């Protein structure tokens, strides 16, 4: 259905935006401070996660690999929770609210369009 396609596309776009936000945040954080081993590990995790969000978003747009889209959306929620609890020390307060929207809505949209994904993959 057209409504389902729009929700799936919105989920993909939000995941891609989320990944780009994360990459931008990591790059700006690395450029302005001394680098410690813990920061390198955390930033590597965030960078890999951002790549997963972008990949999941692209697959959402292509209507392929629903489970990967869903996994990347759940990882977005996990990172959103980390951001809201203050785990990354360079996190901005407004960014956590952006992440909460971009992390939650894709899960809802992918779940609501589950039936349509199954019709394509069968």
mmCIF file of C-alpha atoms in Angstrom:
data_model
loop_
_atom_site.group_PDB
_atom_site.id
_atom_site.type_symbol
_atom_site.label_atom_id
_atom_site.label_comp_id
_atom_site.label_asym_id
_atom_site.label_seq_id
_atom_site.Cartn_x
_atom_site.Cartn_y
_atom_site.Cartn_z
ATOM 1 C CA UNK A 1 0.000 0.000 0.000
ATOM 2 C CA UNK A 2 1.074 3.592 -0.512
ATOM 3 C CA UNK A 3 0.822 4.369 3.203
ATOM 4 C CA UNK A 4 3.095 1.437 4.031
ATOM 5 C CA UNK A 5 5.605 2.485 1.385
ATOM 6 C CA UNK A 6 5.741 5.997 2.818
ATOM 7 C CA UNK A 7 6.259 4.677 6.352
ATOM 8 C CA UNK A 8 9.032 2.348 5.167
ATOM 9 C CA UNK A 9 10.695 5.177 3.240
ATOM 10 C CA UNK A 10 10.410 7.487 6.250
ATOM 11 C CA UNK A 11 12.045 4.825 8.435
ATOM 12 C CA UNK A 12 14.900 4.503 5.943
ATOM 13 C CA UNK A 13 15.416 8.245 5.710
ATOM 14 C CA UNK A 14 15.373 8.636 9.489
ATOM 15 C CA UNK A 15 17.960 5.876 9.926
ATOM 16 C CA UNK A 16 20.224 7.486 7.322
ATOM 17 C CA UNK A 17 19.872 10.892 9.018
ATOM 18 C CA UNK A 18 20.603 9.291 12.388
ATOM 19 C CA UNK A 19 23.775 7.717 10.988
ATOM 20 C CA UNK A 20 24.908 11.010 9.481
ATOM 21 C CA UNK A 21 24.273 12.836 12.790
ATOM 22 C CA UNK A 22 26.385 10.264 14.602
ATOM 23 C CA UNK A 23 29.248 10.491 12.137
ATOM 24 C CA UNK A 24 29.203 14.283 12.334
ATOM 25 C CA UNK A 25 29.201 14.173 16.146
ATOM 26 C CA UNK A 26 32.109 11.724 16.303
ATOM 27 C CA UNK A 27 34.178 13.689 13.793
ATOM 28 C CA UNK A 28 33.618 16.976 15.589
ATOM 29 C CA UNK A 29 34.391 15.369 18.970
ATOM 30 C CA UNK A 30 37.630 13.850 17.713
ATOM 31 C CA UNK A 31 38.862 17.054 16.124
ATOM 32 C CA UNK A 32 38.766 19.117 19.308
ATOM 33 C CA UNK A 33 40.265 17.016 22.081
ATOM 34 C CA UNK A 34 43.055 14.741 23.181
ATOM 35 C CA UNK A 35 42.333 11.151 22.264
ATOM 36 C CA UNK A 36 42.284 8.440 24.937
ATOM 37 C CA UNK A 37 41.964 4.687 24.440
ATOM 38 C CA UNK A 38 38.422 4.634 25.871
ATOM 39 C CA UNK A 39 37.416 7.410 23.464
ATOM 40 C CA UNK A 40 38.875 5.508 20.518
ATOM 41 C CA UNK A 41 36.927 2.356 21.409
ATOM 42 C CA UNK A 42 33.693 4.263 22.006
ATOM 43 C CA UNK A 43 34.074 6.289 18.802
ATOM 44 C CA UNK A 44 34.826 3.122 16.827
ATOM 45 C CA UNK A 45 31.597 1.590 18.171
ATOM 46 C CA UNK A 46 29.667 4.744 17.231
ATOM 47 C CA UNK A 47 31.230 4.842 13.750
ATOM 48 C CA UNK A 48 30.374 1.186 13.080
ATOM 49 C CA UNK A 49 26.850 1.818 14.394
ATOM 50 C CA UNK A 50 26.483 4.829 12.098
ATOM 51 C CA UNK A 51 27.494 2.665 9.131
ATOM 52 C CA UNK A 52 24.853 0.113 10.190
ATOM 53 C CA UNK A 53 22.194 2.857 10.410
ATOM 54 C CA UNK A 54 23.013 4.121 6.945
ATOM 55 C CA UNK A 55 23.044 0.581 5.532
ATOM 56 C CA UNK A 56 19.769 -0.284 7.296
ATOM 57 C CA UNK A 57 18.217 2.946 6.021
ATOM 58 C CA UNK A 58 19.245 2.199 2.449
ATOM 59 C CA UNK A 59 17.815 -1.322 2.708
ATOM 60 C CA UNK A 60 14.580 0.135 4.118
ATOM 61 C CA UNK A 61 14.341 2.390 1.085
ATOM 62 C CA UNK A 62 15.006 -0.586 -1.206
ATOM 63 C CA UNK A 63 12.484 -2.759 0.742
ATOM 64 C CA UNK A 64 15.072 -5.452 1.385
ATOM 65 C CA UNK A 65 16.397 -7.212 4.491
ATOM 66 C CA UNK A 66 13.697 -6.219 6.953
ATOM 67 C CA UNK A 67 15.571 -7.799 9.861
ATOM 68 C CA UNK A 68 18.646 -5.664 9.209
ATOM 69 C CA UNK A 69 16.452 -2.568 9.102
ATOM 70 C CA UNK A 70 14.840 -3.593 12.369
ATOM 71 C CA UNK A 71 18.193 -4.398 13.998
ATOM 72 C CA UNK A 72 19.613 -1.018 13.036
ATOM 73 C CA UNK A 73 16.500 0.699 14.404
ATOM 74 C CA UNK A 74 16.836 -1.161 17.724
ATOM 75 C CA UNK A 75 20.523 -0.228 17.889
ATOM 76 C CA UNK A 76 19.454 3.383 17.347
ATOM 77 C CA UNK A 77 17.217 3.083 20.412
ATOM 78 C CA UNK A 78 20.107 1.617 22.418
ATOM 79 C CA UNK A 79 22.360 4.519 21.455
ATOM 80 C CA UNK A 80 19.500 6.923 22.164
ATOM 81 C CA UNK A 81 19.263 5.511 25.707
ATOM 82 C CA UNK A 82 23.032 5.872 26.110
ATOM 83 C CA UNK A 83 22.789 9.490 24.970
ATOM 84 C CA UNK A 84 19.872 10.265 27.296
ATOM 85 C CA UNK A 85 21.736 8.812 30.284
ATOM 86 C CA UNK A 86 24.761 10.976 29.487
ATOM 87 C CA UNK A 87 27.195 8.221 28.489
ATOM 88 C CA UNK A 88 28.987 10.116 25.717
ATOM 89 C CA UNK A 89 30.580 13.065 27.468
ATOM 90 C CA UNK A 90 30.391 15.199 24.338
ATOM 91 C CA UNK A 91 26.658 14.639 23.876
ATOM 92 C CA UNK A 92 24.502 17.718 23.448
ATOM 93 C CA UNK A 93 21.145 17.880 25.209
ATOM 94 C CA UNK A 94 19.174 18.770 22.053
ATOM 95 C CA UNK A 95 20.858 15.925 20.194
ATOM 96 C CA UNK A 96 19.462 13.336 22.596
ATOM 97 C CA UNK A 97 15.923 14.450 21.718
ATOM 98 C CA UNK A 98 16.680 14.239 18.001
ATOM 99 C CA UNK A 99 18.042 10.741 18.579
ATOM 100 C CA UNK A 100 14.984 9.716 20.559
ATOM 101 C CA UNK A 101 12.737 10.610 17.615
ATOM 102 C CA UNK A 102 15.041 9.163 14.959
ATOM 103 C CA UNK A 103 15.543 6.024 17.032
ATOM 104 C CA UNK A 104 11.960 5.220 17.957
ATOM 105 C CA UNK A 105 9.914 5.991 14.846
ATOM 106 C CA UNK A 106 11.781 3.614 12.484
ATOM 107 C CA UNK A 107 10.990 0.669 14.781
ATOM 108 C CA UNK A 108 7.315 1.564 14.774
ATOM 109 C CA UNK A 109 7.250 2.059 11.009
ATOM 110 C CA UNK A 110 9.091 -1.193 10.233
ATOM 111 C CA UNK A 111 6.793 -3.160 12.550
ATOM 112 C CA UNK A 112 3.662 -1.590 11.051
ATOM 113 C CA UNK A 113 4.759 -2.527 7.521
ATOM 114 C CA UNK A 114 5.789 -6.098 8.435
ATOM 115 C CA UNK A 115 3.023 -7.664 6.324
ATOM 116 C CA UNK A 116 4.099 -5.805 3.177
ATOM 117 C CA UNK A 117 7.727 -6.861 3.589
ATOM 118 C CA UNK A 118 6.691 -10.501 3.867
ATOM 119 C CA UNK A 119 4.656 -10.259 0.653
ATOM 120 C CA UNK A 120 7.735 -9.025 -1.228
ATOM 121 C CA UNK A 121 10.154 -11.567 0.250
ATOM 122 C CA UNK A 122 7.887 -14.617 -0.229
#
